[in-house]
mmCIF file of N, CA and C in Angstrom:
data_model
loop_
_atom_site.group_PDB
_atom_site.id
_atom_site.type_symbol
_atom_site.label_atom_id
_atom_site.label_comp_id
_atom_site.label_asym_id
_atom_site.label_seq_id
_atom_site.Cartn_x
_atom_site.Cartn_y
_atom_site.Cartn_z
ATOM 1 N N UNK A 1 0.852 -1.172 0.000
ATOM 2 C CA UNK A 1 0.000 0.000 0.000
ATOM 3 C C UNK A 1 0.898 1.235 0.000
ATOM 4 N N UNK A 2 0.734 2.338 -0.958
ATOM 5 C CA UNK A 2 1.535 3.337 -1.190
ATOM 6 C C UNK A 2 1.012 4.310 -0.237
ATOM 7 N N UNK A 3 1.944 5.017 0.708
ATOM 8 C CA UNK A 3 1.419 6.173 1.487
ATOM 9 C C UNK A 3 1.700 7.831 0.252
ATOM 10 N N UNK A 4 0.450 8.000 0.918
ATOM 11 C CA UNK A 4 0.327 9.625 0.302
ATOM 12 C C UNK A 4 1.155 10.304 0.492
ATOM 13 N N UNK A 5 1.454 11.316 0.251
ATOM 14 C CA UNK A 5 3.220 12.141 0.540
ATOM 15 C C UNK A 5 2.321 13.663 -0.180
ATOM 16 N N UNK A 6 2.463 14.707 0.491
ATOM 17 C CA UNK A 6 1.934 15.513 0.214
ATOM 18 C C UNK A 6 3.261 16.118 -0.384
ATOM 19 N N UNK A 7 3.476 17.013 -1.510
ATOM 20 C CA UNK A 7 4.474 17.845 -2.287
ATOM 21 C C UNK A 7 4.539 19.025 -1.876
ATOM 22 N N UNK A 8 5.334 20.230 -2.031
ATOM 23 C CA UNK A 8 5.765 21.181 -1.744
ATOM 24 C C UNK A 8 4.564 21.888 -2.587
ATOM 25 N N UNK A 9 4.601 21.771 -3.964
ATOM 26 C CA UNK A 9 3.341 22.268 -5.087
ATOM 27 C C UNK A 9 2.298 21.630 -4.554
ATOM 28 N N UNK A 10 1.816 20.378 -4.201
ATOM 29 C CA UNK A 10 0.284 20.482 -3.917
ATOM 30 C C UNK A 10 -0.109 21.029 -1.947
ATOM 31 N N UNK A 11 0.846 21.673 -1.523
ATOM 32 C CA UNK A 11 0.624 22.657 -0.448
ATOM 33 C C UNK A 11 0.460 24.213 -0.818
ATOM 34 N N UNK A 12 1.327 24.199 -1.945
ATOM 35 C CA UNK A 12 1.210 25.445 -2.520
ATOM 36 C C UNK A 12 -0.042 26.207 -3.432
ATOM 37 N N UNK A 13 -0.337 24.661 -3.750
ATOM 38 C CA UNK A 13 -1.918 24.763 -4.542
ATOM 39 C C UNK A 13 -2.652 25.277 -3.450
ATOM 40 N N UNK A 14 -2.651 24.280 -2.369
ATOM 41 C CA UNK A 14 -3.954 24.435 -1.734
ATOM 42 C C UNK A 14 -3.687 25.792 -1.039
ATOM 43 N N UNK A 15 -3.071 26.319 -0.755
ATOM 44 C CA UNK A 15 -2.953 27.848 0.065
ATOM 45 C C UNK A 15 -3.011 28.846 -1.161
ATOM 46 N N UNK A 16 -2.818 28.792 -2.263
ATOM 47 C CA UNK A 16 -3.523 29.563 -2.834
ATOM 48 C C UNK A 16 -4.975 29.472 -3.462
ATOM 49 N N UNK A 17 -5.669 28.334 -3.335
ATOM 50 C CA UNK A 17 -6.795 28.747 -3.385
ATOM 51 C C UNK A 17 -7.393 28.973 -2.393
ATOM 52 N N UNK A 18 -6.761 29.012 -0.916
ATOM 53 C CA UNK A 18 -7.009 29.121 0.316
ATOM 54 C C UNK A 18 -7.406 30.806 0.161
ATOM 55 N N UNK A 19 -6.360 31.566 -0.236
ATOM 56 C CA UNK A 19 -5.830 32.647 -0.173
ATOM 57 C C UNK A 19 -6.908 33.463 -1.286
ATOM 58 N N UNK A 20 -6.892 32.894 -2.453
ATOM 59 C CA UNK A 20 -7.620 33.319 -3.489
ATOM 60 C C UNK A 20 -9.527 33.388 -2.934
ATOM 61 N N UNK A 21 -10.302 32.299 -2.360
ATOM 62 C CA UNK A 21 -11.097 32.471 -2.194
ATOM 63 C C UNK A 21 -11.280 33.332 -0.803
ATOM 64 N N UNK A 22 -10.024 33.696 -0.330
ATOM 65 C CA UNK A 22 -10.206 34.850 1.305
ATOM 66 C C UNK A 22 -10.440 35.957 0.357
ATOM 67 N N UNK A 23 -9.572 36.053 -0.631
ATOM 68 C CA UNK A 23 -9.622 37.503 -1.641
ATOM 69 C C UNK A 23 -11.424 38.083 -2.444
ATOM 70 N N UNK A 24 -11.810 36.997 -2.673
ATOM 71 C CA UNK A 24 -12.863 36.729 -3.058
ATOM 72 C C UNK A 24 -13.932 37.186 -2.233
ATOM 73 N N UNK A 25 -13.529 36.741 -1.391
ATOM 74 C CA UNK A 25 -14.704 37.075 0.121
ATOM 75 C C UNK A 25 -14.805 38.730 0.488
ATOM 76 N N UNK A 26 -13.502 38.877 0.467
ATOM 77 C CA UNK A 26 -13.075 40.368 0.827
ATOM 78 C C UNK A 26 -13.742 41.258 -0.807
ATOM 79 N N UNK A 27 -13.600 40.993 -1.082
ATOM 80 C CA UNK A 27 -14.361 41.455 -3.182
ATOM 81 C C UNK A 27 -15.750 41.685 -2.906
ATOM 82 N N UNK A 28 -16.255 40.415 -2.288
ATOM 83 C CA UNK A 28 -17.674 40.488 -2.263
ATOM 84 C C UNK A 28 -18.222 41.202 -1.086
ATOM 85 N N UNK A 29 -17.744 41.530 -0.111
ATOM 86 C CA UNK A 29 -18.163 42.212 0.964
ATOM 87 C C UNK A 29 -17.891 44.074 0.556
ATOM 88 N N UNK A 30 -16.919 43.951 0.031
ATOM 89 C CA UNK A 30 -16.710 45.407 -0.453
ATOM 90 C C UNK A 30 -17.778 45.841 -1.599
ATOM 91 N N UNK A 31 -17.787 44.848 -2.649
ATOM 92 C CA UNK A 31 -18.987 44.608 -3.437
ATOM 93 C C UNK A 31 -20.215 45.551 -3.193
ATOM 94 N N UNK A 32 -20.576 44.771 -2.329
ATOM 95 C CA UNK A 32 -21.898 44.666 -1.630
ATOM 96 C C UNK A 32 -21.734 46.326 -0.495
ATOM 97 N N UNK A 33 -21.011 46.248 0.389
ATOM 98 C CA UNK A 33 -21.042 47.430 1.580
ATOM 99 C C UNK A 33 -20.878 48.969 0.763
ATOM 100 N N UNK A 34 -19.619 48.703 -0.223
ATOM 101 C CA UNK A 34 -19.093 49.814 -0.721
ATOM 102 C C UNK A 34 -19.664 50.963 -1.563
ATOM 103 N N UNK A 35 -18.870 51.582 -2.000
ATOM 104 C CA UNK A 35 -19.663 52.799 -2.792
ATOM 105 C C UNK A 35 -19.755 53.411 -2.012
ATOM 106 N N UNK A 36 -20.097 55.105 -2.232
ATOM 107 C CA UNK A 36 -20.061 55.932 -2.075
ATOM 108 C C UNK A 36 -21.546 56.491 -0.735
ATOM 109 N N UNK A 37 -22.568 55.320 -0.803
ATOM 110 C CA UNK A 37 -23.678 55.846 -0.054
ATOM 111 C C UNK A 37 -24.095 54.955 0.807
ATOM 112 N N UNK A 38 -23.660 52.849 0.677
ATOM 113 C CA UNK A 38 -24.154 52.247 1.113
ATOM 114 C C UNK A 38 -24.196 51.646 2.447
ATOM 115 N N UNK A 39 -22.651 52.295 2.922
ATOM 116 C CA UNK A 39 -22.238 51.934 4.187
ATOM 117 C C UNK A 39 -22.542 53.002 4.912
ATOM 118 N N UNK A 40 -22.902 54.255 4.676
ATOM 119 C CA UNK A 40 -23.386 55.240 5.547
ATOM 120 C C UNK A 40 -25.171 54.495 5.861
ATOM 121 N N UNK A 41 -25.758 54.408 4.932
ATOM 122 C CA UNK A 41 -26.820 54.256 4.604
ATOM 123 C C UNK A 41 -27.396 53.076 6.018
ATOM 124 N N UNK A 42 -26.356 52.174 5.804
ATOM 125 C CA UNK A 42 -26.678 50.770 6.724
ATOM 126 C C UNK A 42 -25.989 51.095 8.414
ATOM 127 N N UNK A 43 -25.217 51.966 8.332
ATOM 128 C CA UNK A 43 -24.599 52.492 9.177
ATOM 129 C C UNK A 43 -26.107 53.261 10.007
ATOM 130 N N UNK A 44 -26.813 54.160 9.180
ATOM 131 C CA UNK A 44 -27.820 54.746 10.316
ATOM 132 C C UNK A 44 -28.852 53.801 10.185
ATOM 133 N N UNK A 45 -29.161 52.653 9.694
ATOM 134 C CA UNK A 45 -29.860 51.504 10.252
ATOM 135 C C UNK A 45 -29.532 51.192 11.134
ATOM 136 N N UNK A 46 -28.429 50.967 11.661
ATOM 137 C CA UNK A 46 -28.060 50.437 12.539
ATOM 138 C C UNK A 46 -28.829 50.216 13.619
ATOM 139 N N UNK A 47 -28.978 51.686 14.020
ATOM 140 C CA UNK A 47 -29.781 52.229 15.525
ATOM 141 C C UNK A 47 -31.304 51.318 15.461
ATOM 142 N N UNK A 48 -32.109 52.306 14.362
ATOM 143 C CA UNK A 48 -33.753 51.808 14.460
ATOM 144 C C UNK A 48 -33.991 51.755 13.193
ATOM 145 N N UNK A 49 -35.028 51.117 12.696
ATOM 146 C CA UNK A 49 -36.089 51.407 11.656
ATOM 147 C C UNK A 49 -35.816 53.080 11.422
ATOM 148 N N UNK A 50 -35.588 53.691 9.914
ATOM 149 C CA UNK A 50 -36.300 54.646 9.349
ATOM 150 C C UNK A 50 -36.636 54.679 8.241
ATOM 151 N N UNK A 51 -37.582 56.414 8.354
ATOM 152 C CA UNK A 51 -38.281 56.340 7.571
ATOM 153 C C UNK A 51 -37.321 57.115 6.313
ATOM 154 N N UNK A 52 -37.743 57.232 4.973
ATOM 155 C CA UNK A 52 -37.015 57.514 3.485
ATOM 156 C C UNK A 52 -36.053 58.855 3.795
ATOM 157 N N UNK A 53 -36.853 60.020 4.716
ATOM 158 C CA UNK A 53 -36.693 61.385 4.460
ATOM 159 C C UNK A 53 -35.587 61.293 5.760
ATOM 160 N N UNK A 54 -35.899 60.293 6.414
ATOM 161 C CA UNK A 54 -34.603 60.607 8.485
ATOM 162 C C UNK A 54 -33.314 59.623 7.580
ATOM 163 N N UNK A 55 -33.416 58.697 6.363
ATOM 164 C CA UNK A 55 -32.232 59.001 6.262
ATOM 165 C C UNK A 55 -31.599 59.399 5.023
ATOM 166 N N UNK A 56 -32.519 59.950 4.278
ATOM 167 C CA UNK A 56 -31.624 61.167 3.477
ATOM 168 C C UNK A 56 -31.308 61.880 4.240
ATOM 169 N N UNK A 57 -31.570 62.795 5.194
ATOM 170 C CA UNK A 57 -31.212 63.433 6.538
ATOM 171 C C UNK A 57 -29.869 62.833 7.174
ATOM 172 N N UNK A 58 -29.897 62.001 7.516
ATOM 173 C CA UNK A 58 -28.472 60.995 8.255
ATOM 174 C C UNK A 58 -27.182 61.377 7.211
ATOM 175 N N UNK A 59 -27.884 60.716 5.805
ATOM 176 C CA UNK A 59 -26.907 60.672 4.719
ATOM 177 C C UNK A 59 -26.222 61.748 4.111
ATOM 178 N N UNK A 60 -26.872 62.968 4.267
ATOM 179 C CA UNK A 60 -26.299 63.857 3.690
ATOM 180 C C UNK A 60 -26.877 64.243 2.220
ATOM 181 N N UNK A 61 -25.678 64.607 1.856
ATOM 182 C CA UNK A 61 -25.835 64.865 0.462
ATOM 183 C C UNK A 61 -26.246 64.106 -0.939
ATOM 184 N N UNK A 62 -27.378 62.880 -0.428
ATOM 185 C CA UNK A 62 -27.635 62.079 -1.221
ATOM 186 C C UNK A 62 -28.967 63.095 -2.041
ATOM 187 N N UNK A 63 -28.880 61.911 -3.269
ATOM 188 C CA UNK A 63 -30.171 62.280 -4.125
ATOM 189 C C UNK A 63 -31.178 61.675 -3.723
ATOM 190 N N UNK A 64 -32.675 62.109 -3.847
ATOM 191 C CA UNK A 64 -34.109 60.914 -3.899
ATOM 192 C C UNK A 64 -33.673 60.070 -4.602
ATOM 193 N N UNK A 65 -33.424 60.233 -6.061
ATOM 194 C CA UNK A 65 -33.285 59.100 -6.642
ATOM 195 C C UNK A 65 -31.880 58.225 -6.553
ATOM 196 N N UNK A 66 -30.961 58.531 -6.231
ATOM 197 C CA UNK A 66 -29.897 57.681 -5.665
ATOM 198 C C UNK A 66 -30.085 56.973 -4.593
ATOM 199 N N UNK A 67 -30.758 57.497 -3.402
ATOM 200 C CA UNK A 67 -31.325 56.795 -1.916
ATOM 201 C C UNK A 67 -32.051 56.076 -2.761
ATOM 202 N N UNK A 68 -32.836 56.153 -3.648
ATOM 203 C CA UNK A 68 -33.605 54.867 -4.302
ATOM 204 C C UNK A 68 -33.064 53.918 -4.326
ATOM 205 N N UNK A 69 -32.009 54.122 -5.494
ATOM 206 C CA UNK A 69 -31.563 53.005 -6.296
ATOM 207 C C UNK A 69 -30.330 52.245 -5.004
ATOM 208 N N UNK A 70 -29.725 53.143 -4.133
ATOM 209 C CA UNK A 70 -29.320 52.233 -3.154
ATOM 210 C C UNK A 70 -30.497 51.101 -2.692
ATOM 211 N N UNK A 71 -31.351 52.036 -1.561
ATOM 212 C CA UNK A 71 -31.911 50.978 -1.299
ATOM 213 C C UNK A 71 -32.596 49.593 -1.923
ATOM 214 N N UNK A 72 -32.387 50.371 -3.039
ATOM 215 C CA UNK A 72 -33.185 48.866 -3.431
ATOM 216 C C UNK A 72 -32.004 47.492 -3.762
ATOM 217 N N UNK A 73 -30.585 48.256 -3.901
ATOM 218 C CA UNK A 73 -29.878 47.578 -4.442
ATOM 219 C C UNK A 73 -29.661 46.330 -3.044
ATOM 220 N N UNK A 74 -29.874 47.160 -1.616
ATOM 221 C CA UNK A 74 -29.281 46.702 -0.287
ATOM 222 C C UNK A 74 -30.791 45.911 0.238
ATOM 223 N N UNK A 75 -31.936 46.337 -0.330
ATOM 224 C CA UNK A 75 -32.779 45.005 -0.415
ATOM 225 C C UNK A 75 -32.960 44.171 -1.154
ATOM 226 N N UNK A 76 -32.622 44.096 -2.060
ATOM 227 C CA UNK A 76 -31.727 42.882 -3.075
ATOM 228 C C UNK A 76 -31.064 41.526 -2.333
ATOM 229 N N UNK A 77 -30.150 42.657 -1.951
ATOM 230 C CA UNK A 77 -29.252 41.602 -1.439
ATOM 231 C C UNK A 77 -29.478 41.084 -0.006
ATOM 232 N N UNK A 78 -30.648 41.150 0.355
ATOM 233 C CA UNK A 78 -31.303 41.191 1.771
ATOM 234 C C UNK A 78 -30.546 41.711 2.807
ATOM 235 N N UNK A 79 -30.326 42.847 3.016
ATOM 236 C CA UNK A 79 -29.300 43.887 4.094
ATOM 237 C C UNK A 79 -30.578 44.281 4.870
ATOM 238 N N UNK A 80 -31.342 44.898 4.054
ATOM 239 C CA UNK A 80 -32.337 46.082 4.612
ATOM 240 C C UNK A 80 -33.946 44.898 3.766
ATOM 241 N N UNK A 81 -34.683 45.785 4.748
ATOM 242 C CA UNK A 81 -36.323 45.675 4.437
ATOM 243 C C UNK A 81 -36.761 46.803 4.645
ATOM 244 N N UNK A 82 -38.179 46.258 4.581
ATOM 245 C CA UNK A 82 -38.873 47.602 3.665
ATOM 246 C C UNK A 82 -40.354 47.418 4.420
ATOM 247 N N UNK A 83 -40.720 48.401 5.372
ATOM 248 C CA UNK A 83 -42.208 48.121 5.561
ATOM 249 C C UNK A 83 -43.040 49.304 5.094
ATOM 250 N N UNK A 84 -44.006 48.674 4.237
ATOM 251 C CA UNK A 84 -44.970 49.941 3.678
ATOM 252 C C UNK A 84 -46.260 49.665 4.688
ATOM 253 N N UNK A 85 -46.517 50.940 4.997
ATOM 254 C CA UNK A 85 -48.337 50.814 5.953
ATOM 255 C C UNK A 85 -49.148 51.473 4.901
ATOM 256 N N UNK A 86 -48.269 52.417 4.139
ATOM 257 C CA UNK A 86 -49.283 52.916 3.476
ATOM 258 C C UNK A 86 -48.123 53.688 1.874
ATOM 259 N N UNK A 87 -48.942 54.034 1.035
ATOM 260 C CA UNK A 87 -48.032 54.479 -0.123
ATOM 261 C C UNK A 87 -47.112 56.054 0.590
ATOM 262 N N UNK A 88 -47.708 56.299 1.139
ATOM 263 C CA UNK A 88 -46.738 57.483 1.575
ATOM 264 C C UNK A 88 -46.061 57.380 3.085
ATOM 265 N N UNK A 89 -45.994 56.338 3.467
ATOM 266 C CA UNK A 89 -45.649 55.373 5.146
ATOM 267 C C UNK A 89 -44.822 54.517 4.519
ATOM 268 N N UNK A 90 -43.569 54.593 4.497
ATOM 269 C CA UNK A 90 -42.658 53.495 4.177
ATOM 270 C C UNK A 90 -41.627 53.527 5.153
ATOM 271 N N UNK A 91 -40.804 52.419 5.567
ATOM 272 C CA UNK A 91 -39.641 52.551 6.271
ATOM 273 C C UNK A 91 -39.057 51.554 6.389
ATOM 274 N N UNK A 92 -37.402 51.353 6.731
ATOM 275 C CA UNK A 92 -35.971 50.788 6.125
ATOM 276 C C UNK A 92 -36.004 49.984 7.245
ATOM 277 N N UNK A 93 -35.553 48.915 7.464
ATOM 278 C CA UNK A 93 -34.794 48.359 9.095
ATOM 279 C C UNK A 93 -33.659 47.235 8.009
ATOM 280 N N UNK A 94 -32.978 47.056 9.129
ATOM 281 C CA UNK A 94 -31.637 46.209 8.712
ATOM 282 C C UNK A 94 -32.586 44.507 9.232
ATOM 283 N N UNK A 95 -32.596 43.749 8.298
ATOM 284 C CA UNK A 95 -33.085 42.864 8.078
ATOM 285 C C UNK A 95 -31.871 41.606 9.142
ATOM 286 N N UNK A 96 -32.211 40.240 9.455
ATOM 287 C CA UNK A 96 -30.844 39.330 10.622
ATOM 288 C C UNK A 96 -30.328 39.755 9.663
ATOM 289 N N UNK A 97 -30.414 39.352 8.166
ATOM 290 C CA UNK A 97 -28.914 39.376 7.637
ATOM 291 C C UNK A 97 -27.493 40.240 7.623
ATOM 292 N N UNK A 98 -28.800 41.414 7.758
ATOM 293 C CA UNK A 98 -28.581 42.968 7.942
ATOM 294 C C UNK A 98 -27.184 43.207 9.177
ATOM 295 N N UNK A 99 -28.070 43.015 9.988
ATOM 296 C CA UNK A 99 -27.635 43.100 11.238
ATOM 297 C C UNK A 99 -26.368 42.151 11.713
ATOM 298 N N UNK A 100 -26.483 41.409 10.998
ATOM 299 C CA UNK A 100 -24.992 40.615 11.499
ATOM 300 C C UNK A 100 -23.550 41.337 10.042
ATOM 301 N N UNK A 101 -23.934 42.947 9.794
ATOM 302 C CA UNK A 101 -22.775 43.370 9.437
ATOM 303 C C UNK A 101 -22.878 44.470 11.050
ATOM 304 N N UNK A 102 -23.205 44.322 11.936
ATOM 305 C CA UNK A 102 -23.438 45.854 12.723
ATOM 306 C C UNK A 102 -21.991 45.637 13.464
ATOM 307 N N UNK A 103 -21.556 44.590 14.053
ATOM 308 C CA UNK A 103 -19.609 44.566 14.267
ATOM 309 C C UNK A 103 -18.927 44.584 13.279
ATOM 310 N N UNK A 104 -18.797 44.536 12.169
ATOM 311 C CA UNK A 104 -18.137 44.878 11.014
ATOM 312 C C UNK A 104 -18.288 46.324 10.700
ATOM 313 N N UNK A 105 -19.347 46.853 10.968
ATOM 314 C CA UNK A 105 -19.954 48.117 10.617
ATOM 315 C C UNK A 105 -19.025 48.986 12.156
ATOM 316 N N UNK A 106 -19.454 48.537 13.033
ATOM 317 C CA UNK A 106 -18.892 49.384 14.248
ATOM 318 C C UNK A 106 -17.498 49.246 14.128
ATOM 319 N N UNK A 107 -16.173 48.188 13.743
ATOM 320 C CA UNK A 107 -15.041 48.092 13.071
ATOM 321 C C UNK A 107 -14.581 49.131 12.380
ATOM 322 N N UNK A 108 -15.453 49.208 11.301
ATOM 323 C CA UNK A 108 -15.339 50.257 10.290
ATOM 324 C C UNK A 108 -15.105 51.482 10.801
ATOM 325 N N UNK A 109 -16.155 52.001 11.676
ATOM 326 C CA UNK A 109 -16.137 53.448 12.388
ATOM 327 C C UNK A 109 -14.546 53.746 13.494
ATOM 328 N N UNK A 110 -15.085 52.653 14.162
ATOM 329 C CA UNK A 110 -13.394 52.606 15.068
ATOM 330 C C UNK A 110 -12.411 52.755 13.904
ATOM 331 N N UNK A 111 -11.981 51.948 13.282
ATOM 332 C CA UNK A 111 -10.767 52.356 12.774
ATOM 333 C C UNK A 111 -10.832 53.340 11.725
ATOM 334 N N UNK A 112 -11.695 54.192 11.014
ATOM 335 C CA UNK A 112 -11.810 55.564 10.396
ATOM 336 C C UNK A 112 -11.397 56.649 11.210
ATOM 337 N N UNK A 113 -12.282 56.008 12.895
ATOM 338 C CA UNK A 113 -11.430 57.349 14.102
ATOM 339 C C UNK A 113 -10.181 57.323 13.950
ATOM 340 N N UNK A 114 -9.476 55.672 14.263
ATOM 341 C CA UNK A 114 -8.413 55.767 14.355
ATOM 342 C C UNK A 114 -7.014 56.333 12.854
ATOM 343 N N UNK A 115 -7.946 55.994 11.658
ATOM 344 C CA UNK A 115 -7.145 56.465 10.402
ATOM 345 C C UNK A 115 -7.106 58.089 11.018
ATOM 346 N N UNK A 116 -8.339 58.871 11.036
ATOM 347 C CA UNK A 116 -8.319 59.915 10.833
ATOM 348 C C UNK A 116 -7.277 60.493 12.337
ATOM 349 N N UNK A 117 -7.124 60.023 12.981
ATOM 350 C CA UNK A 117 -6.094 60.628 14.293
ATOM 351 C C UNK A 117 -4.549 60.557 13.227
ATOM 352 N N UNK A 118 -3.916 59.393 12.494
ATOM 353 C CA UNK A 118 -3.098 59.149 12.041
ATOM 354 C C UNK A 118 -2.952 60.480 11.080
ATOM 355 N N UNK A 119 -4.100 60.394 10.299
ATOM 356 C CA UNK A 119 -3.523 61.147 9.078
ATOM 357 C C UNK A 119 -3.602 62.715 9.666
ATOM 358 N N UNK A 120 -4.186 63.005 10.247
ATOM 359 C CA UNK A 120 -4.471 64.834 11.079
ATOM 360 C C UNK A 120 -3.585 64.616 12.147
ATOM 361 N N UNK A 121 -2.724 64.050 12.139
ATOM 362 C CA UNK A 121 -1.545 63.663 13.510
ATOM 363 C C UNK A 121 -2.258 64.663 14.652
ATOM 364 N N UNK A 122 -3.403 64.381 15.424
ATOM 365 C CA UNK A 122 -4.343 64.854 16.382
ATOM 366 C C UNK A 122 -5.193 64.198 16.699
ATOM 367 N N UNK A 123 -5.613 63.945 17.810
ATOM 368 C CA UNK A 123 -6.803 63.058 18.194
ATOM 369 C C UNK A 123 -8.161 63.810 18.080
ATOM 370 N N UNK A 124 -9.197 63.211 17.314
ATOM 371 C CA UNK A 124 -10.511 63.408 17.328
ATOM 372 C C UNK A 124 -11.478 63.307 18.498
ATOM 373 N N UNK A 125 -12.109 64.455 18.366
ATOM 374 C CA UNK A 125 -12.979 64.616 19.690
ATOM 375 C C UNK A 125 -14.508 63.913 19.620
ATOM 376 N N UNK A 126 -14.095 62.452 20.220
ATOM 377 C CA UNK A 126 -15.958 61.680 19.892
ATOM 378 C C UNK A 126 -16.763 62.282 20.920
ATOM 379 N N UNK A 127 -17.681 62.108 20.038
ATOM 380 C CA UNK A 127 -18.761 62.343 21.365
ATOM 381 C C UNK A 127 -20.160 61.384 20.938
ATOM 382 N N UNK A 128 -20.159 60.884 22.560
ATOM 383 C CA UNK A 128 -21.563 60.086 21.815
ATOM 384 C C UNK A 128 -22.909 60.283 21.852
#
């Protein structure tokens, strides 16, 4: 009976597709979070349910029709839901799926404090 003998190349295989599908993962999470509106967006989900207009408000300088086409893109991908009571009564909440980015999401914020102390060589004044 011949024993298996693992090679230098088939260790090397397997850690790079080890490596390749971590890359992948990291692709698709940026994918999905990134851009310019979507991580703010899920960011003031965080807290509670709102409604269309509290977080164009949160967001800033977004468009109606860009807050659209986000949200719909981030209920797509089941991040966020959507409860209508009525055609002019609508509102956002971070859906479980949602919600299990909210330590990734709070990550994010911590270390932006901490980039932004680095790059303004000064510490930022939080307040909560």
């Amino acid at each position: 009976m011949a024993a298996e003998t693992t090679t230098f190349q088939d260790t090397t295989v397997v850690k790079n597709k080890h490596k390749q599908g971590q890359l992948r993962d990291v692709q698709d999470v940026i994918d999905i979070i990134g851009g310019r509106w979507r991580g703010a967006i899920l960011a003031s989900l965080c807290d509670r349910e709102k409604r269309f207009n509290d977080l164009r408000r949160d967001v800033g300088e977004i468009t109606p029709r860009i807050l659209i086409k986000e949200l719909k893109y981030l209920e797509l991908n089941k991040l966020i839901g959507r409860n209508e009571e009525a055609p002019t009564k609508v509102s956002y909440y971070m859906t479980p799926h949602g919600k299990s980015l909210e330590p990734l999401i709070g990550a994010i914020v911590a270390w932006g404090r901490k980039h932004r102390e680095v790059i303004l060589s000064e510490p930022l004044e939080v307040t909560p």
